[in-house]
Tab-separated table of C-alpha atoms and ligand atoms in Angstrom:
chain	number	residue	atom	x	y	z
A	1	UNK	CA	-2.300	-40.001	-23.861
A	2	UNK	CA	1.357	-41.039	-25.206
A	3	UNK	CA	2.594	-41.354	-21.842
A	4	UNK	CA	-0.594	-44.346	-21.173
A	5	UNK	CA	0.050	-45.856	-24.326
A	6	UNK	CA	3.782	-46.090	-23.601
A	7	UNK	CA	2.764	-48.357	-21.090
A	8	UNK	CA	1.377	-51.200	-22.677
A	9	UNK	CA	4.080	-53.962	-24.193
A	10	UNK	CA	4.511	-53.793	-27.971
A	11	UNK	CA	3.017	-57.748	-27.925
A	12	UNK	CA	0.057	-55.839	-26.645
A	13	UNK	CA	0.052	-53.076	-28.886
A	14	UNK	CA	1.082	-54.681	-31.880
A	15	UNK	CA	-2.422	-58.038	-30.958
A	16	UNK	CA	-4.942	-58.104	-33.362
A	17	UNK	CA	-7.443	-59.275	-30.909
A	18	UNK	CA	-9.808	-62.352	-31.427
A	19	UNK	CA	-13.309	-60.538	-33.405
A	20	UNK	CA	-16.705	-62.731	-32.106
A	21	UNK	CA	-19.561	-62.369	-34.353
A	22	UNK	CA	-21.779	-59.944	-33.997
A	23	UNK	CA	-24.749	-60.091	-31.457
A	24	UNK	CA	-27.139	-57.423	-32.620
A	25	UNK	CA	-30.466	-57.284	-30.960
A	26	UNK	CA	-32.392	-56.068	-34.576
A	27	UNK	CA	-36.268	-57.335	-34.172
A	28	UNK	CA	-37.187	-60.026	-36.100
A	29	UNK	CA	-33.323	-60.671	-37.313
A	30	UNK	CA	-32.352	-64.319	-38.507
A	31	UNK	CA	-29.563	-65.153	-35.991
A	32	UNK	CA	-27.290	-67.618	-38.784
A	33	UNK	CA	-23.774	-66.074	-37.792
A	34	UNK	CA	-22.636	-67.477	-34.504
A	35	UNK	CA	-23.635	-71.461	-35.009
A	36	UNK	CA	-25.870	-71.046	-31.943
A	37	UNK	CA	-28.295	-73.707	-31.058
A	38	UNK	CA	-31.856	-72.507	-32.593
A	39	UNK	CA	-33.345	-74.815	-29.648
A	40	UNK	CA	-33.825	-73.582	-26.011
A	41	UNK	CA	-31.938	-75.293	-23.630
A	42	UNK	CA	-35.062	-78.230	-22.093
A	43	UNK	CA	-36.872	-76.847	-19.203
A	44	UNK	CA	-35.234	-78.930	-16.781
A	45	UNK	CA	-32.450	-76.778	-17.543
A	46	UNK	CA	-34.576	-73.470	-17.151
A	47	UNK	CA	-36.118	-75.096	-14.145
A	48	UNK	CA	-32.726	-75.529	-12.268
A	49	UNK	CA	-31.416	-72.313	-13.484
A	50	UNK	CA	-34.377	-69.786	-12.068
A	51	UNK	CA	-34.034	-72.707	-8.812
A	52	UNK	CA	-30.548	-71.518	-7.969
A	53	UNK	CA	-31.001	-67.609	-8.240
A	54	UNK	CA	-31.412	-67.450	-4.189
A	55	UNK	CA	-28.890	-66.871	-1.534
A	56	UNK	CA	-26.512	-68.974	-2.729
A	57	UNK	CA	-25.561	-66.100	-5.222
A	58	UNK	CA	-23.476	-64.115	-2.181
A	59	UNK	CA	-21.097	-67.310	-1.888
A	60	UNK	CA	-18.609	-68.718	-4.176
A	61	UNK	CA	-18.965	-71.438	-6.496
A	62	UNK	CA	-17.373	-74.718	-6.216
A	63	UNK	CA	-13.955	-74.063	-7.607
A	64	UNK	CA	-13.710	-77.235	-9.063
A	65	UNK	CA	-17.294	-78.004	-10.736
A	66	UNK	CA	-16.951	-80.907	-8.651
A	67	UNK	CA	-20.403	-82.676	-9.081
A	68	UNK	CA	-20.456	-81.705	-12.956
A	69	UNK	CA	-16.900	-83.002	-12.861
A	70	UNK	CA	-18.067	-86.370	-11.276
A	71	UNK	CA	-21.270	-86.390	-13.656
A	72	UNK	CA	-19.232	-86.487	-16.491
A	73	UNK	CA	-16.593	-88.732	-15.461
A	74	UNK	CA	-19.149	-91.503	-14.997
A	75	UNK	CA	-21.033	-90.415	-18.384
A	76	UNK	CA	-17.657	-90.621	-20.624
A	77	UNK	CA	-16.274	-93.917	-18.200
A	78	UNK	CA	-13.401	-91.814	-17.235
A	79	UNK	CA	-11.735	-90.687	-13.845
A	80	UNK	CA	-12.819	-87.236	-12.248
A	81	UNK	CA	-9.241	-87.003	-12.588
A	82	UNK	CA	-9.225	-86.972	-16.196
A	83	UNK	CA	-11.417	-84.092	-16.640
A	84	UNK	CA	-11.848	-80.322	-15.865
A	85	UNK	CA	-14.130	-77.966	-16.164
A	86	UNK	CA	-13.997	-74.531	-17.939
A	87	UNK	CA	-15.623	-71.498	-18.342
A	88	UNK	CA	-16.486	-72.222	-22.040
A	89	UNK	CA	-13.876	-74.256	-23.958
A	90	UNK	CA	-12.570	-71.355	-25.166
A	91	UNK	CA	-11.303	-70.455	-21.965
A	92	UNK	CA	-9.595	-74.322	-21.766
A	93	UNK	CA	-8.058	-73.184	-25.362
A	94	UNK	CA	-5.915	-70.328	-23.067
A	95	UNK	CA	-5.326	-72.097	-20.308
A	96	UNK	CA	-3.488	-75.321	-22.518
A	97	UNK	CA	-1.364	-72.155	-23.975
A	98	UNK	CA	-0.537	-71.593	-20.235
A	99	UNK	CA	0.455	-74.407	-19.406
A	100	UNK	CA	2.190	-76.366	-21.982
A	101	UNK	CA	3.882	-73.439	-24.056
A	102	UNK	CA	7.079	-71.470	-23.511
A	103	UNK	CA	6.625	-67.718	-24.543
A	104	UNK	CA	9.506	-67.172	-27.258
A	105	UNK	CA	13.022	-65.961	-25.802
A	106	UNK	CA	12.092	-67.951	-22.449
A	107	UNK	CA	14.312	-70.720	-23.927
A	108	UNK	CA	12.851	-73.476	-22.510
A	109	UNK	CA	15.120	-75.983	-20.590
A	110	UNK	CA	18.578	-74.094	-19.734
A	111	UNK	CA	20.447	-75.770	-22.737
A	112	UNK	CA	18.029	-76.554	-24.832
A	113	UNK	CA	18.894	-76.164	-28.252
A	114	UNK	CA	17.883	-72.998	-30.622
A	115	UNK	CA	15.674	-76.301	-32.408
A	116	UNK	CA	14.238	-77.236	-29.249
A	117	UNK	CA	13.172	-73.931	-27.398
A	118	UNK	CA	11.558	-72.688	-30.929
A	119	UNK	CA	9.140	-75.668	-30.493
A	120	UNK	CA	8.762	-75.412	-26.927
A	121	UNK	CA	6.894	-71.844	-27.911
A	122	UNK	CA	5.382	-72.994	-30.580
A	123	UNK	CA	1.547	-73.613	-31.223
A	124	UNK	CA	0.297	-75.429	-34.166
A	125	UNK	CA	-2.968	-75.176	-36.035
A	126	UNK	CA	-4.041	-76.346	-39.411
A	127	UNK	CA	-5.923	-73.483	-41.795
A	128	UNK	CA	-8.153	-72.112	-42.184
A	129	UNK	CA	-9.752	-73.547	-38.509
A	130	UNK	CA	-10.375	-71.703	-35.319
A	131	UNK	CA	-9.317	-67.959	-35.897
A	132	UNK	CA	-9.054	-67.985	-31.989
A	133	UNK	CA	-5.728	-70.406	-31.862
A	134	UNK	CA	-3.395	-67.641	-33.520
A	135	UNK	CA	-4.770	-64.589	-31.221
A	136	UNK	CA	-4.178	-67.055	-28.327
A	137	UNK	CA	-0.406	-67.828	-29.169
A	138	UNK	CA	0.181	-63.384	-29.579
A	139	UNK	CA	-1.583	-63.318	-26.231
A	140	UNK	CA	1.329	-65.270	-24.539
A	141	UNK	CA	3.978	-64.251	-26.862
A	142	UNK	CA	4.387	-67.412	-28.524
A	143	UNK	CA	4.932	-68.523	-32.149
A	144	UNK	CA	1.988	-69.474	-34.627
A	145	UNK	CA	2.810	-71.874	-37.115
A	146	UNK	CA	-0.717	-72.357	-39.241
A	147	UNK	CA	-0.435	-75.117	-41.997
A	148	UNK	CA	-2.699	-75.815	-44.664
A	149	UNK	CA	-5.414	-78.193	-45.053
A	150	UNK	CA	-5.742	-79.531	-49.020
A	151	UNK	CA	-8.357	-77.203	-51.106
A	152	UNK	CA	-11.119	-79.507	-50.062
A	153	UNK	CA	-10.247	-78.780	-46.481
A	154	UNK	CA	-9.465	-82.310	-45.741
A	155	UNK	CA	-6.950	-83.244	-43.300
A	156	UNK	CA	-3.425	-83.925	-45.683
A	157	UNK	CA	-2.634	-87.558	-45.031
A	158	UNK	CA	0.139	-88.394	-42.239
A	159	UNK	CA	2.686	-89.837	-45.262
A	160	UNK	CA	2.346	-86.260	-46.744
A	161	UNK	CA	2.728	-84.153	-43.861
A	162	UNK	CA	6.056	-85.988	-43.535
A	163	UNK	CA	7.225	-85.231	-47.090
A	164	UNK	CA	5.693	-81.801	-46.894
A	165	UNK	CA	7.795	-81.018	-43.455
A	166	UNK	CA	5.015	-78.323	-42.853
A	167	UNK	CA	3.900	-79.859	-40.110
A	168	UNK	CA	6.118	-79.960	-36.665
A	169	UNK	CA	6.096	-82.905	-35.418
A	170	UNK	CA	7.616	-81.628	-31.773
A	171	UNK	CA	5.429	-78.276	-31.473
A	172	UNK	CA	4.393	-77.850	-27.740
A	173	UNK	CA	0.878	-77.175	-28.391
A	174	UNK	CA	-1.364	-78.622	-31.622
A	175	UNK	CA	-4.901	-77.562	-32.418
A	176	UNK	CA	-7.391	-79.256	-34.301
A	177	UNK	CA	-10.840	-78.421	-34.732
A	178	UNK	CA	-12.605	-82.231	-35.841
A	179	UNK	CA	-15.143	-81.634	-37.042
A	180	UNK	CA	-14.017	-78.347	-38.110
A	181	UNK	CA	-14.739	-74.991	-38.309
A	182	UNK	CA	-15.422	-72.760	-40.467
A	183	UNK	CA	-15.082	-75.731	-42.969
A	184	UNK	CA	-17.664	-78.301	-41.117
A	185	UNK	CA	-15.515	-81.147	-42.176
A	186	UNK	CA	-15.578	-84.443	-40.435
A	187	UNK	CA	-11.673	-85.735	-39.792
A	188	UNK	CA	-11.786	-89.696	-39.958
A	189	UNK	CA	-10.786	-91.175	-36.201
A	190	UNK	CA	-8.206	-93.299	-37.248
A	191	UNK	CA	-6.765	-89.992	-39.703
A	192	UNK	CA	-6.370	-88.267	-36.058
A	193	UNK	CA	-5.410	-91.253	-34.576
A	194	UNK	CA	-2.502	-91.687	-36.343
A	195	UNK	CA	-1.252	-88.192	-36.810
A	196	UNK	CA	-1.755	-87.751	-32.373
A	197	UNK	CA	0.287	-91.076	-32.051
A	198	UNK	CA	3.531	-89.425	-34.249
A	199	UNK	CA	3.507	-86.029	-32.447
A	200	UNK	CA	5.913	-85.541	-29.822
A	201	UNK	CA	4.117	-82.881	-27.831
A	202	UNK	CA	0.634	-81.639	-26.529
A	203	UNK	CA	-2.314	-82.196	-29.530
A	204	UNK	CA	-5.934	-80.626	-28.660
A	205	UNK	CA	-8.705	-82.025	-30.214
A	206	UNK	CA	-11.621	-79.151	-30.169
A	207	UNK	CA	-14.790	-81.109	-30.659
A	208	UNK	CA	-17.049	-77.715	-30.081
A	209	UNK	CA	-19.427	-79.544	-32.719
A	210	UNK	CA	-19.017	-83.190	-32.138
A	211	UNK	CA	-22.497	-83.736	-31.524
A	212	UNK	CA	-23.673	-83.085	-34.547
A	213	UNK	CA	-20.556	-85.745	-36.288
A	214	UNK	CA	-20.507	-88.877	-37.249
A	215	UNK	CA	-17.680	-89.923	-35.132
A	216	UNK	CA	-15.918	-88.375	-31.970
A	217	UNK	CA	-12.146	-88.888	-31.041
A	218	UNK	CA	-12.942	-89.118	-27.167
A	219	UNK	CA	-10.725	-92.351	-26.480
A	220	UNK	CA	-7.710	-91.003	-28.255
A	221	UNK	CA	-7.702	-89.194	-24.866
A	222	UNK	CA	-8.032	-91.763	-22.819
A	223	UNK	CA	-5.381	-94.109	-24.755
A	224	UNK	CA	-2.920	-91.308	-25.798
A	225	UNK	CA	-0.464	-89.982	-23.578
A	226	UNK	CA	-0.285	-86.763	-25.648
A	227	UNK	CA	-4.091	-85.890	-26.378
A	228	UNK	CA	-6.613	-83.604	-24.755
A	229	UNK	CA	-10.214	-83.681	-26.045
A	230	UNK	CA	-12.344	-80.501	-25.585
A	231	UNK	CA	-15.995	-79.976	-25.132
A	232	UNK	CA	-18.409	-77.464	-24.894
A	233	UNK	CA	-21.941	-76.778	-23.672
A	234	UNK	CA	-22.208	-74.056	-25.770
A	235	UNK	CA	-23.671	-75.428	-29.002
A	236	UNK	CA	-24.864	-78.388	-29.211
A	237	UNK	CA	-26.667	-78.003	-25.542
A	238	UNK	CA	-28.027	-74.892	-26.190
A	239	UNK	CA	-25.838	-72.882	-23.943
A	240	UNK	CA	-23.884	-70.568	-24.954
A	241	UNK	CA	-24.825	-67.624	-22.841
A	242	UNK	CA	-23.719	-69.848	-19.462
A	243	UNK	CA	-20.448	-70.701	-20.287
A	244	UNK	CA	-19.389	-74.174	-19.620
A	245	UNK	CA	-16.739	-76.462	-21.970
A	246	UNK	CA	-14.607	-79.367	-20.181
A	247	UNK	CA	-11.273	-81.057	-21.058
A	248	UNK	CA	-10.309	-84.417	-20.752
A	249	UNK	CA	-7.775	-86.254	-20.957
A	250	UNK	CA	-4.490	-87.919	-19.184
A	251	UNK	CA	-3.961	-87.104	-15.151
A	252	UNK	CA	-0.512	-85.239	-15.327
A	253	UNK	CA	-1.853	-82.612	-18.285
A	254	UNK	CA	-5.092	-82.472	-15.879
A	255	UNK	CA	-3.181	-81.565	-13.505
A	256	UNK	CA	-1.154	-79.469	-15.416
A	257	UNK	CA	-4.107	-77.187	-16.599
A	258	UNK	CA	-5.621	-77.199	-13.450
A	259	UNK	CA	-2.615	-75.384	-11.483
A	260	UNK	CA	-3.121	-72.568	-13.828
A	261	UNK	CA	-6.215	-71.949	-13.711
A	262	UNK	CA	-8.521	-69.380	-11.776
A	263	UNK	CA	-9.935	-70.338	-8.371
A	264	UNK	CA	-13.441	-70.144	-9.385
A	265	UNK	CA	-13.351	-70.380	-13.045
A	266	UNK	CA	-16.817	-71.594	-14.107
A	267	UNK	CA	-19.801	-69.639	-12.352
A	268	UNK	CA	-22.072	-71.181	-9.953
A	269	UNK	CA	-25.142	-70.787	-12.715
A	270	UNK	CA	-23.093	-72.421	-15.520
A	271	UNK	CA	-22.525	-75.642	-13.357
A	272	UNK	CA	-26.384	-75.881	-12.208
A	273	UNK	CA	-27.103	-75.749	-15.954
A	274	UNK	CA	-24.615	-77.872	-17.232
A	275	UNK	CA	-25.579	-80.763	-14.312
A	276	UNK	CA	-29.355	-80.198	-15.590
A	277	UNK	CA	-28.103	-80.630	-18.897
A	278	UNK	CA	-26.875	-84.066	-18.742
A	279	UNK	CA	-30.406	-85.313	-16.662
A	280	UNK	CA	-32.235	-84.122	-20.165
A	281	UNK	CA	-29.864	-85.428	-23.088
A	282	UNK	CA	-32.799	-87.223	-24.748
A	283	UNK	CA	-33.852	-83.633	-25.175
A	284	UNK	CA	-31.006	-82.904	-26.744
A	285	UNK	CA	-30.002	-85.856	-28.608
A	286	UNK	CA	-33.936	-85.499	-31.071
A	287	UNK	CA	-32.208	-81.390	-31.484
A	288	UNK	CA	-28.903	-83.202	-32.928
A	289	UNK	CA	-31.044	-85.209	-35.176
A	290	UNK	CA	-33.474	-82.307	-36.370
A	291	UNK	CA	-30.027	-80.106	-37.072
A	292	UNK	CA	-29.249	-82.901	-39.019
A	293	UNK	CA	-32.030	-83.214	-40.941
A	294	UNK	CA	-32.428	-79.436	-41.572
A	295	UNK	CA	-28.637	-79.615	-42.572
A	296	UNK	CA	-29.492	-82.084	-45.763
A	297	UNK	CA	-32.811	-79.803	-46.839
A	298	UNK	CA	-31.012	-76.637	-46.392
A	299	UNK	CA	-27.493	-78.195	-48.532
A	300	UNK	CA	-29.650	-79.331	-51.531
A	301	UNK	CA	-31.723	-76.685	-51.983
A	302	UNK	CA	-28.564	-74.259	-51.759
A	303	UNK	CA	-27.281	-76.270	-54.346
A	304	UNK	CA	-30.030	-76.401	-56.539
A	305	UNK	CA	-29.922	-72.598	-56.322
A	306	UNK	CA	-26.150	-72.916	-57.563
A	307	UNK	CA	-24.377	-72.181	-54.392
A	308	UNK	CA	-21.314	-74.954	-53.838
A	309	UNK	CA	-22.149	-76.361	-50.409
A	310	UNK	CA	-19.090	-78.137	-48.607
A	311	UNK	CA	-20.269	-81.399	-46.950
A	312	UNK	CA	-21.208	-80.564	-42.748
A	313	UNK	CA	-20.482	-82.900	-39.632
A	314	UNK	CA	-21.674	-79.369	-38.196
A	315	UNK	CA	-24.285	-77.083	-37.247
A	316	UNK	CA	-23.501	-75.210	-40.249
A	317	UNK	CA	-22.818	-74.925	-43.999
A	318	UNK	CA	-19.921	-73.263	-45.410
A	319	UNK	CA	-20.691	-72.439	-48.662
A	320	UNK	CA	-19.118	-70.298	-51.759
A	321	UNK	CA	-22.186	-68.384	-53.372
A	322	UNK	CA	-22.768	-67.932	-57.222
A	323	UNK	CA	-22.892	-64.310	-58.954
A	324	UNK	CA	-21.584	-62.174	-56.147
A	325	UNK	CA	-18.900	-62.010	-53.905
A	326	UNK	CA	-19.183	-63.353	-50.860
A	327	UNK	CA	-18.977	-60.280	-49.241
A	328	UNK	CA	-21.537	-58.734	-51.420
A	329	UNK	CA	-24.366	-61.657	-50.262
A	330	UNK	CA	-23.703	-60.919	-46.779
A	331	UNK	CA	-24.892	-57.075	-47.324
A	332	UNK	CA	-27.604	-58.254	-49.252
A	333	UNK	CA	-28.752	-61.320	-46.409
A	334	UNK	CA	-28.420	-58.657	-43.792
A	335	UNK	CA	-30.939	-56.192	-46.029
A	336	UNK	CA	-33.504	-59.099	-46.132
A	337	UNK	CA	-32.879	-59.316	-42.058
A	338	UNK	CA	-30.532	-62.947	-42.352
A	339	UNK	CA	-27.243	-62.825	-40.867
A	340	UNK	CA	-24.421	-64.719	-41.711
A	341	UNK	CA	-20.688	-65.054	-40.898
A	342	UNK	CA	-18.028	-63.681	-43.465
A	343	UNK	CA	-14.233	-64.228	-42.752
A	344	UNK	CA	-12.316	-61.718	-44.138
A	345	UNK	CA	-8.702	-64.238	-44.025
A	346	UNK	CA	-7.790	-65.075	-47.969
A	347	UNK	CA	-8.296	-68.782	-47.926
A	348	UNK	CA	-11.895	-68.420	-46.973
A	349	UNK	CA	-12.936	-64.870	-48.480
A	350	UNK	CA	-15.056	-66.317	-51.349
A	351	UNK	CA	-17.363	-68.470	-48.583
A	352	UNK	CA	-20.595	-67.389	-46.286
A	353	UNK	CA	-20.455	-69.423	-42.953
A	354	UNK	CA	-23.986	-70.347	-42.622
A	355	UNK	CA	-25.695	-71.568	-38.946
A	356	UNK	CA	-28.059	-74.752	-39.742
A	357	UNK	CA	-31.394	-72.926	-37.601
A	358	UNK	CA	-34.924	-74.065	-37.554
A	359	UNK	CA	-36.671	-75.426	-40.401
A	360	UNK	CA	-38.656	-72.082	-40.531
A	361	UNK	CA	-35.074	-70.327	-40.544
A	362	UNK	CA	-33.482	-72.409	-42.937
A	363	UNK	CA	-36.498	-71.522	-45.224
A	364	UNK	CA	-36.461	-68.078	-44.548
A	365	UNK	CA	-32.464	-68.213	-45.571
A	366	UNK	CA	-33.876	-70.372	-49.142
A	367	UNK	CA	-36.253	-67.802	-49.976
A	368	UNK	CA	-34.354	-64.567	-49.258
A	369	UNK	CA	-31.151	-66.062	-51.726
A	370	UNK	CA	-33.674	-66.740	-54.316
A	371	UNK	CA	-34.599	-62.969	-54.019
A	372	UNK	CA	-31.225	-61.809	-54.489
A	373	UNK	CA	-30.665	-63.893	-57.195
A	374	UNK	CA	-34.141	-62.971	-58.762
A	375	UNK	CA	-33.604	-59.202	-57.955
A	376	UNK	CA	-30.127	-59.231	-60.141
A	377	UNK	CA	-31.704	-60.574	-62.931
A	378	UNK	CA	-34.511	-57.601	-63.113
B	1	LIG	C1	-17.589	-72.072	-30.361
B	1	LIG	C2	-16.255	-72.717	-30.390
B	1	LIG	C3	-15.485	-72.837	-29.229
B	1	LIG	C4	-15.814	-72.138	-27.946
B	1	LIG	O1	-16.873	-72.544	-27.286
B	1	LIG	P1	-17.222	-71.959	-25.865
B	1	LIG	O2	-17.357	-73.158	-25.030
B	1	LIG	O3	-18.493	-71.219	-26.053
B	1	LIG	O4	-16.094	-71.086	-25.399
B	1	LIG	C5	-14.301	-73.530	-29.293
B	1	LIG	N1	-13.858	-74.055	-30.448
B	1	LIG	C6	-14.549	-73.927	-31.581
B	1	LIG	C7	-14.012	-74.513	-32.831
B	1	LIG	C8	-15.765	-73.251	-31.588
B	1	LIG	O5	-16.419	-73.087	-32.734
């Protein structure tokens, strides 16, 4: 057994790999801990799903998700060009580490500078956000440099990221999650706008829950020279379990992401769906608004139960619970058959991540914190 593990790179050994929530198939469970969509995808969807499962199953899928590419080209009045197709966004998240980030000790450009090749393997997040961005830069060896968002988890203005000098201005590879996760803040357009405009090198927008927003920051893709925009099926279109996020942005980092990516990287299925999708987004757009409106009950009646609800742009709440630890009310949610998403990382310990859901879910959540609150008093 030495002798196998011998084999496997210390950057390897040493990863602390990505942890999804959990899926557990428990009857009658309260799914709140993976900001799912509680709404099936719309039967058209279904329809052109169970349509496709023929022969066509033996051959390959388009490689390029050409129609779906075309489909949303004309829906966000951009170029084919300007888009691609992944399988989920998270897989785009990898592939802009691929392509636009040295791993450290490559040294960038022969002569580049020590200065210059740190940043060239450098990827840049803002905490706490995605916990996927820092397993993605050990993956490919490069270096995370997380900086923190204020104690409200808004976005530090651009005249005090300067003064701070936390934030690099010429790392390869920035993400930000707007809205963003597990926070559910909203980041202003112009706020983004203005910090994209000073950096000197690749920024990715991850707008996994734009739908659900106020605003988006599409055209800062289509004006910037710098700035990616990510998308994904996955939860405001009820499709998760297919697979299917896109990129857009400028030609050249297109282009870019596209030369190293698989051959067939989004399955046949997930491009059927995702084309059905977008013939059915009135479907989807009354979901957005009931989210919403669950979203408002479920924050004030939280509140009124004394938990400290952060506003949401999102599908969820991220709240800090009174009496127990946060830890302790995810135990005693799970006992009542609700479960909800605990991060174990320091600067978001004393919080439950909780998925909007149904109306008849979001009341289920109401009445089982009310019991553990009732229950410690007996
Ligand atoms: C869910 C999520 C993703 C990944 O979505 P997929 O398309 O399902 O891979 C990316 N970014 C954030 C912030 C997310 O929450």
């Amino acid at each position: 057994m030495a002798s196998s593990a011998s084999l496997i790179p210390a950057r390897v050994r040493r990863l602390a790999a990505y942890v999804p929530g959990e899926q557990p198939t428990i009857p009658g469970l309260v799914k709140l801990n993976t900001n799912e969509n509680p709404y099936p995808p719309s039967l058209r969807v279904r329809a052109a799903v169970r349509a496709a499962t023929d022969d066509r199953l033996r051959l390959y899928p388009n490689p390029t998700a050409a129609k779906l590419r075309e489909r949303l080209a004309r829906w966000h009045r951009c170029a084919p060009e300007n888009l691609l197709v992944g399988n989920g966004s998270d897989e785009l998240l990898a592939l802009a580490t691929r392509a636009f980030v040295e791993p450290v000790g490559c040294g960038g450009n022969a002569g580049a500078s020590e200065r210059r090749a740190t940043a060239q393997a450098t990827i840049q997040f803002f905490t706490p956000s995605y916990s996927l961005y820092p397993v993605l830069a050990a993956i490919h060896g490069a270096r995370a440099h997380p900086v923190a968002l204020r104690p409200d988890f808004s976005l530090p203005p651009l005249v005090a990221l300067r003064r701070e000098k936390s934030w690099e201005f010429d790392a390869a590879l920035s993400f930000i999650t707007t809205p963003n996760a597990p926070s559910g803040r909203g980041y202003a357009t112009a706020a983004l706008k203005a910090l994209c405009a000073a950096q000197r090198g690749v920024v990715v927008l991850d707008e996994a829950y734009v739908d659900f927003a106020e605003e988006n920051a599409l055209r800062l893709a289509l004006e910037q020279p710098r700035v990616l925009v990510m998308r994904t099926f996955s939860k405001a279109y009820s499709l998760c379990f297919q697979r299917v996020g896109y990129c857009l942005g400028p030609v050249p980092l297109i282009a870019a992401l596209e030369k190293v990516k698989d051959s067939y990287n989004v399955n046949g299925l997930g491009q059927v769906a995702a084309l059905a999708t977008l013939d059915d987004l009135e479907y989807y757009r009354a979901n957005f608004r009931r989210v919403r409106a669950t979203r408002a009950w479920l924050s004030l009646e939280l509140d009124r139960l004394g938990f400290e609800v952060f506003p949401s742009q999102t599908n969820f709440l991220l709240v800090r619970p009174p009496r127990f630890s946060a830890r302790e009310w995810l135990e005693a949610l799970r006992a009542r058959k609700l479960l909800v998403r605990w991060f174990s990382a320091p600067e978001v310990s004393a919080y439950l991540r909780i998925t909007v859901g149904t109306d008849a879910e979001a009341r289920a959540l109401v009445r089982a914190a009310r019991a553990v609150l009732g229950s410690a008093k007996g």
